Short mmCIF file of C-alpha atoms and ligand atoms in Angstrom, two decimals:
data_model
loop_
_atom_site.label_atom_id
_atom_site.label_comp_id
_atom_site.label_asym_id
_atom_site.label_seq_id
_atom_site.Cartn_x
_atom_site.Cartn_y
_atom_site.Cartn_z
CA MET A 1 43.95 55.95 123.69
CA GLN A 2 47.30 55.21 125.44
CA VAL A 3 50.57 56.29 123.99
CA THR A 4 53.96 54.96 125.29
CA ALA A 5 57.33 56.37 124.25
CA THR A 6 60.74 55.22 125.30
CA ALA A 7 64.16 56.89 124.73
CA PRO A 8 67.68 55.79 125.74
CA GLY A 9 70.11 57.36 128.04
CA LYS A 10 73.65 58.15 126.85
CA ALA A 11 77.30 58.10 127.68
CA ILE A 12 79.78 60.51 126.17
CA LEU A 13 82.91 58.55 125.00
CA PHE A 14 84.89 61.61 123.95
CA GLY A 15 84.40 65.41 123.82
CA GLU A 16 82.71 66.37 127.13
CA HIS A 17 83.48 70.04 127.91
CA SER A 18 85.42 70.50 124.68
CA VAL A 19 82.11 70.28 122.78
CA VAL A 20 81.04 73.51 124.62
CA TYR A 21 83.86 75.20 122.57
CA GLY A 22 82.71 73.84 119.25
CA LYS A 23 84.87 70.74 119.29
CA PRO A 24 83.62 67.41 118.04
CA ALA A 25 82.31 64.65 120.32
CA ILE A 26 81.38 60.96 120.21
CA ALA A 27 78.49 59.60 122.33
CA VAL A 28 76.71 56.20 122.53
CA ALA A 29 73.13 55.50 123.36
CA VAL A 30 72.88 52.89 126.30
CA ASP A 31 70.36 50.21 126.92
CA ARG A 32 68.89 52.06 129.85
CA ARG A 33 65.68 53.94 128.92
CA ALA A 34 63.17 56.44 130.10
CA GLN A 35 59.46 55.33 129.47
CA VAL A 36 56.79 57.90 129.32
CA LYS A 37 53.12 56.78 129.08
CA ILE A 38 50.24 59.14 128.27
CA GLN A 39 46.64 58.33 129.05
CA LYS A 40 43.39 60.33 128.90
CA LEU A 41 42.14 61.47 132.42
CA ASP A 42 38.76 59.91 133.31
CA ASN A 43 37.31 63.28 134.02
CA THR A 44 37.48 64.89 130.56
CA GLU A 45 36.49 68.39 131.91
CA ASP A 46 39.78 68.46 133.91
CA ASN A 47 42.64 70.16 132.13
CA THR A 48 45.32 69.39 134.66
CA ILE A 49 48.16 66.99 133.83
CA GLN A 50 48.78 64.41 136.50
CA VAL A 51 52.48 63.33 136.52
CA LYS A 52 53.56 60.21 138.34
CA VAL A 53 57.28 59.33 138.38
CA LYS A 54 57.97 55.78 139.42
CA ASN A 55 61.65 55.88 140.12
CA PRO A 56 62.42 57.88 142.32
CA PRO A 57 58.72 58.22 143.32
CA LEU A 58 57.12 61.63 142.77
CA SER A 59 53.62 62.71 142.10
CA ARG A 60 52.66 66.27 141.13
CA CYS A 61 50.13 68.13 138.89
CA ILE A 62 50.65 70.64 136.10
CA ASP A 63 47.85 73.15 135.86
CA LEU A 64 47.65 74.17 132.20
CA LYS A 65 45.25 77.02 132.86
CA GLU A 66 47.41 78.56 135.57
CA ASP A 67 50.58 77.54 133.74
CA ARG A 68 52.31 76.13 136.82
CA ILE A 69 53.36 72.99 138.70
CA ILE A 70 51.41 72.19 141.83
CA PRO A 71 52.47 72.04 144.61
CA GLU A 72 55.27 74.44 143.71
CA ASP A 73 58.75 73.58 145.08
CA LYS A 74 60.03 76.38 147.43
CA ASN A 75 63.56 75.83 146.29
CA ASN A 76 62.56 75.80 142.68
CA GLN A 77 63.74 72.25 142.37
CA ASN A 78 61.18 70.66 140.10
CA GLY A 79 63.70 68.21 138.71
CA ILE A 80 62.47 66.36 135.64
CA LEU A 81 58.93 67.93 135.98
CA ASP A 82 60.30 71.08 134.41
CA TYR A 83 61.36 69.12 131.37
CA ILE A 84 57.99 67.37 131.11
CA PHE A 85 56.09 70.72 131.49
CA LYS A 86 58.15 72.49 128.78
CA SER A 87 58.01 69.44 126.52
CA LEU A 88 54.17 69.44 126.72
CA LYS A 89 54.07 73.20 125.93
CA LYS A 90 56.02 72.36 122.64
CA VAL A 91 53.16 70.23 121.41
CA ASN A 92 50.41 72.57 122.69
CA GLN A 93 49.01 70.01 125.04
CA GLU A 94 45.51 71.24 126.14
CA ASP A 95 43.49 68.36 127.53
CA GLY A 96 43.93 66.69 130.93
CA ILE A 97 46.19 63.68 130.80
CA GLU A 98 47.94 61.36 133.07
CA ILE A 99 51.67 60.87 132.45
CA THR A 100 53.56 58.02 134.04
CA VAL A 101 57.39 58.03 133.84
CA ASP A 102 59.43 54.98 134.44
CA LEU A 103 63.11 55.89 134.61
CA LYS A 104 65.80 53.20 134.34
CA ILE A 105 68.63 55.72 134.01
CA PRO A 106 70.18 56.94 137.27
CA LEU A 107 69.39 60.65 137.76
CA GLY A 108 72.16 63.28 138.02
CA ALA A 109 74.78 60.71 136.88
CA GLY A 110 75.63 62.40 133.61
CA LEU A 111 73.81 59.60 131.65
CA GLY A 112 71.23 61.84 129.89
CA SER A 113 68.18 61.12 132.02
CA SER A 114 66.63 64.55 131.53
CA ALA A 115 67.25 64.35 127.77
CA ALA A 116 65.67 60.88 127.57
CA VAL A 117 62.57 61.96 129.54
CA THR A 118 62.32 65.08 127.37
CA VAL A 119 62.64 63.14 124.05
CA ALA A 120 60.12 60.50 125.20
CA THR A 121 57.64 63.11 126.40
CA ILE A 122 57.73 65.10 123.17
CA ALA A 123 57.45 61.83 121.10
CA ALA A 124 54.51 60.53 123.16
CA ALA A 125 52.63 63.88 123.51
CA SER A 126 53.03 64.71 119.86
CA ARG A 127 51.64 61.26 118.86
CA TYR A 128 48.82 61.67 121.40
CA ASN A 129 47.85 65.07 119.78
CA GLN A 130 48.14 63.60 116.29
CA ILE A 131 51.10 65.86 115.45
CA ASN A 132 53.55 64.14 113.07
CA LEU A 133 57.09 65.04 114.15
CA SER A 134 60.17 63.65 112.31
CA LYS A 135 63.11 62.51 114.49
CA ASP A 136 65.02 65.64 113.53
CA GLU A 137 62.08 67.75 114.87
CA ILE A 138 61.81 65.66 118.02
CA ALA A 139 65.56 66.19 118.60
CA GLU A 140 65.36 69.91 117.87
CA TYR A 141 62.34 70.47 120.20
CA ALA A 142 64.01 68.44 122.90
CA HIS A 143 67.20 70.51 122.60
CA GLN A 144 65.11 73.77 122.96
CA VAL A 145 63.53 72.35 126.14
CA GLU A 146 67.00 71.53 127.64
CA LEU A 147 68.10 75.14 126.79
CA GLU A 148 64.97 76.59 128.35
CA VAL A 149 65.35 74.52 131.52
CA GLN A 150 69.13 74.49 131.96
CA GLY A 151 70.12 77.82 130.29
CA ALA A 152 72.94 76.10 128.39
CA ALA A 153 73.27 72.67 126.82
CA SER A 154 74.91 71.21 123.78
CA PRO A 155 72.55 69.13 121.53
CA ILE A 156 74.56 65.97 122.14
CA ASP A 157 72.26 64.36 124.72
CA THR A 158 68.96 65.00 122.88
CA THR A 159 70.49 63.94 119.52
CA ILE A 160 71.83 60.54 120.77
CA SER A 161 68.59 59.91 122.76
CA THR A 162 66.47 60.50 119.62
CA PHE A 163 68.59 58.56 117.12
CA GLY A 164 70.32 55.87 119.22
CA GLY A 165 73.55 54.08 118.28
CA ILE A 166 76.88 55.72 118.17
CA ILE A 167 77.03 59.38 117.03
CA TYR A 168 79.93 61.54 115.97
CA LEU A 169 78.88 65.19 116.49
CA SER A 170 81.06 67.34 114.08
CA ARG A 171 82.54 70.68 115.01
CA ASN A 172 80.11 73.24 116.13
CA ALA A 173 77.42 70.50 116.26
CA LYS A 174 76.84 71.03 112.64
CA THR A 175 76.06 67.47 111.84
CA ALA A 176 75.42 64.26 113.83
CA ILE A 177 76.95 61.35 111.84
CA PRO A 178 76.05 57.75 112.91
CA LEU A 179 79.11 55.58 113.18
CA GLN A 180 78.53 52.07 111.93
CA ILE A 181 80.66 49.82 114.11
CA ASN A 182 80.65 46.14 113.50
CA TRP A 183 82.51 45.00 116.58
CA ASP A 184 81.41 44.67 120.24
CA LEU A 185 82.20 47.54 122.51
CA PRO A 186 82.13 46.14 126.15
CA LEU A 187 81.50 49.15 128.37
CA VAL A 188 81.03 49.54 132.01
CA ILE A 189 79.54 52.68 133.74
CA GLY A 190 80.46 53.37 137.32
CA TYR A 191 78.59 56.13 139.14
CA THR A 192 78.64 57.84 142.51
CA GLU A 193 75.61 59.01 144.43
CA LYS A 194 77.15 62.33 144.59
CA PRO A 195 75.83 64.16 141.50
CA GLY A 196 77.92 66.59 139.51
CA ASN A 197 76.46 70.08 138.77
CA THR A 198 76.88 70.41 134.98
CA GLY A 199 76.14 74.19 134.99
CA LYS A 200 78.79 74.93 137.68
CA LEU A 201 81.40 72.62 136.07
CA VAL A 202 81.02 74.23 132.58
CA GLU A 203 81.20 77.66 134.20
CA SER A 204 84.38 76.64 136.11
CA VAL A 205 86.13 75.51 132.87
CA ARG A 206 85.05 78.82 131.21
CA LEU A 207 86.69 80.80 134.01
CA LYS A 208 89.84 78.66 133.71
CA ARG A 209 90.06 79.21 130.01
CA LYS A 210 89.59 82.98 130.60
CA ALA A 211 92.30 83.08 133.14
CA TYR A 212 94.80 80.88 131.33
CA PRO A 213 93.85 80.86 127.60
CA GLU A 214 97.33 79.85 126.29
CA ILE A 215 97.22 76.87 128.56
CA ILE A 216 93.61 75.78 128.32
CA ASN A 217 93.10 76.29 124.54
CA PRO A 218 95.74 73.75 123.61
CA ILE A 219 94.10 71.20 126.01
CA LEU A 220 90.70 71.71 124.16
CA ASP A 221 92.56 71.40 120.85
CA SER A 222 94.17 68.12 122.12
CA MET A 223 90.73 66.84 123.05
CA GLU A 224 89.57 67.60 119.57
CA ARG A 225 92.47 65.44 118.10
CA ILE A 226 91.67 62.73 120.59
CA THR A 227 88.05 62.61 119.33
CA GLU A 228 89.19 62.61 115.68
CA ASN A 229 91.62 59.69 116.43
CA ALA A 230 88.96 57.84 118.40
CA ARG A 231 86.54 58.05 115.48
CA GLU A 232 89.04 56.27 113.27
CA ALA A 233 89.95 53.66 116.16
CA LEU A 234 86.15 52.96 116.47
CA LEU A 235 85.71 52.47 112.73
CA HIS A 236 88.74 50.25 112.44
CA GLY A 237 88.18 48.21 115.71
CA ASN A 238 91.49 49.31 117.18
CA GLN A 239 90.91 48.48 120.84
CA LYS A 240 94.38 49.41 122.19
CA LYS A 241 94.25 52.90 120.57
CA LEU A 242 90.64 53.48 121.78
CA GLY A 243 91.73 52.63 125.43
CA ASP A 244 94.86 54.81 125.13
CA LEU A 245 92.80 57.69 123.92
CA MET A 246 90.28 57.39 126.81
CA ASN A 247 93.17 57.39 129.29
CA ILE A 248 94.84 60.47 127.78
CA ASN A 249 91.42 62.21 127.72
CA GLN A 250 91.00 61.52 131.41
CA GLY A 251 94.26 63.26 132.07
CA LEU A 252 93.11 66.33 130.20
CA LEU A 253 89.75 66.33 131.99
CA ASP A 254 91.59 66.27 135.26
CA ALA A 255 93.71 69.16 134.05
CA LEU A 256 90.49 71.13 133.45
CA GLY A 257 89.57 70.59 137.10
CA VAL A 258 86.46 68.36 136.63
CA ASN A 259 87.75 65.27 138.39
CA SER A 260 86.83 64.21 141.92
CA ILE A 261 88.35 61.73 144.32
CA GLU A 262 85.44 59.29 143.87
CA LEU A 263 85.68 59.50 140.04
CA SER A 264 89.42 59.15 140.17
CA ASN A 265 89.18 56.04 142.49
CA MET A 266 86.76 54.49 140.02
CA VAL A 267 88.89 55.28 136.98
CA TYR A 268 91.92 53.50 138.62
CA THR A 269 89.92 50.62 140.05
CA ALA A 270 88.63 49.86 136.52
CA ARG A 271 92.11 50.00 135.06
CA ASN A 272 93.64 47.98 137.77
CA THR A 273 91.00 45.22 137.14
CA GLY A 274 91.59 45.06 133.50
CA ALA A 275 89.86 47.99 131.70
CA ILE A 276 92.03 49.03 128.76
CA GLY A 277 90.64 52.57 129.07
CA SER A 278 88.66 54.53 131.53
CA LYS A 279 87.58 58.13 131.94
CA ILE A 280 84.98 60.48 133.35
CA THR A 281 81.87 60.47 131.20
CA GLY A 282 79.77 63.69 131.20
CA ALA A 283 80.42 66.86 133.17
CA GLY A 284 82.45 65.23 136.01
CA GLY A 285 82.71 66.59 139.55
CA GLY A 286 80.57 63.62 140.59
CA GLY A 287 78.44 61.48 138.37
CA SER A 288 79.98 58.71 136.31
CA ILE A 289 82.95 57.17 134.63
CA ILE A 290 83.06 54.85 131.65
CA ALA A 291 85.42 51.97 131.19
CA PHE A 292 86.25 49.97 128.11
CA CYS A 293 86.62 46.36 129.30
CA PRO A 294 87.08 43.71 126.59
CA ASN A 295 86.73 40.17 128.38
CA LYS A 296 86.67 41.93 131.81
CA LEU A 297 83.13 43.21 132.10
CA GLU A 298 82.08 41.24 135.24
CA LYS A 299 85.45 41.69 136.97
CA VAL A 300 85.34 45.53 136.57
CA VAL A 301 81.66 45.81 137.59
CA SER A 302 82.24 43.81 140.83
CA ALA A 303 85.40 45.79 141.63
CA LEU A 304 83.60 49.09 141.20
CA GLU A 305 80.62 47.93 143.23
CA ALA A 306 82.78 47.38 146.20
CA SER A 307 82.74 51.13 146.74
CA GLU A 308 80.26 52.69 144.29
CA ASN A 309 77.50 51.70 141.79
CA ALA A 310 78.24 49.95 138.48
CA PHE A 311 76.58 48.24 135.57
CA SER A 312 77.66 46.98 132.18
CA VAL A 313 75.96 48.75 129.15
CA HIS A 314 75.28 47.76 125.62
CA ILE A 315 74.80 50.25 122.88
CA SER A 316 71.14 50.76 122.06
CA PRO A 317 70.86 50.86 118.26
CA GLU A 318 67.24 52.07 118.78
CA GLY A 319 66.59 55.77 119.62
CA VAL A 320 63.13 57.03 120.61
CA GLN A 321 60.28 54.51 119.97
CA VAL A 322 56.59 55.10 120.17
CA ASN A 323 53.77 52.54 120.71
CA VAL A 324 50.00 53.40 120.44
CA ASP A 325 47.19 51.30 122.12
CA GLU A 326 43.75 52.31 120.84
C1 MEV B 1 77.67 67.11 129.96
O1 MEV B 1 77.07 65.81 129.77
C2 MEV B 1 78.64 67.44 128.82
C3 MEV B 1 79.21 68.83 128.86
O2 MEV B 1 80.08 68.90 127.69
C4 MEV B 1 78.16 69.90 128.83
C5 MEV B 1 77.40 69.97 127.53
O3 MEV B 1 77.86 69.43 126.42
O4 MEV B 1 76.26 70.55 127.51
C6 MEV B 1 80.02 68.97 130.13
#
């Protein structure tokens, strides 16, 4: 038996950082996916898991008996292997299997690559072990895995990767509400090779808020109002308002200290070539920007590609998908 699961990456449209303080957020699933394939190992006595990652290439083993990844990384930098390992534990994987991961989402760019790998691994491994998980359960397990590996994480990445589409996450992540949008949302992602460190950036905002609560709290409150207004703009197809809100949000993210020279250059390059709105997406510090570019997709992509990487994205209405070959 061979089980294949795919799950999309994501981009946060509104609410990064403020979501950590219980504010709402809006995220979209993008048509760049992680694919996880599980096959039985030929040697059925063997209870090691062989993991092969295609892009970037990596080949390691997980020894289930000894409960560790082999060979161990001296700097404790197992990357997505830690997510795969913990995902398999969630479904009590016991037999030896081969897992092949094909990642079409750039790593460390704030586009939800680890969440997509986690969601796809849980979906594939649960089906392989004949455990029936609902989408809510997959999202919940995947969020637990992100918490175990990262220490802190909002459920936004794992929720959007599981369900797909556009999601409004209400205050304190109480409910994830799909937004039905009947107009095209032409988006471009620009990303720098320099990754942002989410943990450090979240911590730096926490320290800034502690030092200047009367200044930072109103910024987080403004971000909340931006997200609420953006929800209305999305539902009513108000392009101008959506772009304005992205640009205002960018200014506030800069005020929180999560901008960088590369991100700022991309934000202005996108605007100068016709984007109505552009902002950091994700934690910042490095990573990605998102630009809203009606009728200007190609122009913005090629302008960004002159100095960094860029691609246009479509919203992926499908979340996690599983396919079984007997
Ligand atoms: C990172 O993609 C988004 C942050 O808000 C952190 C989080 O929500 O876990 C910066």
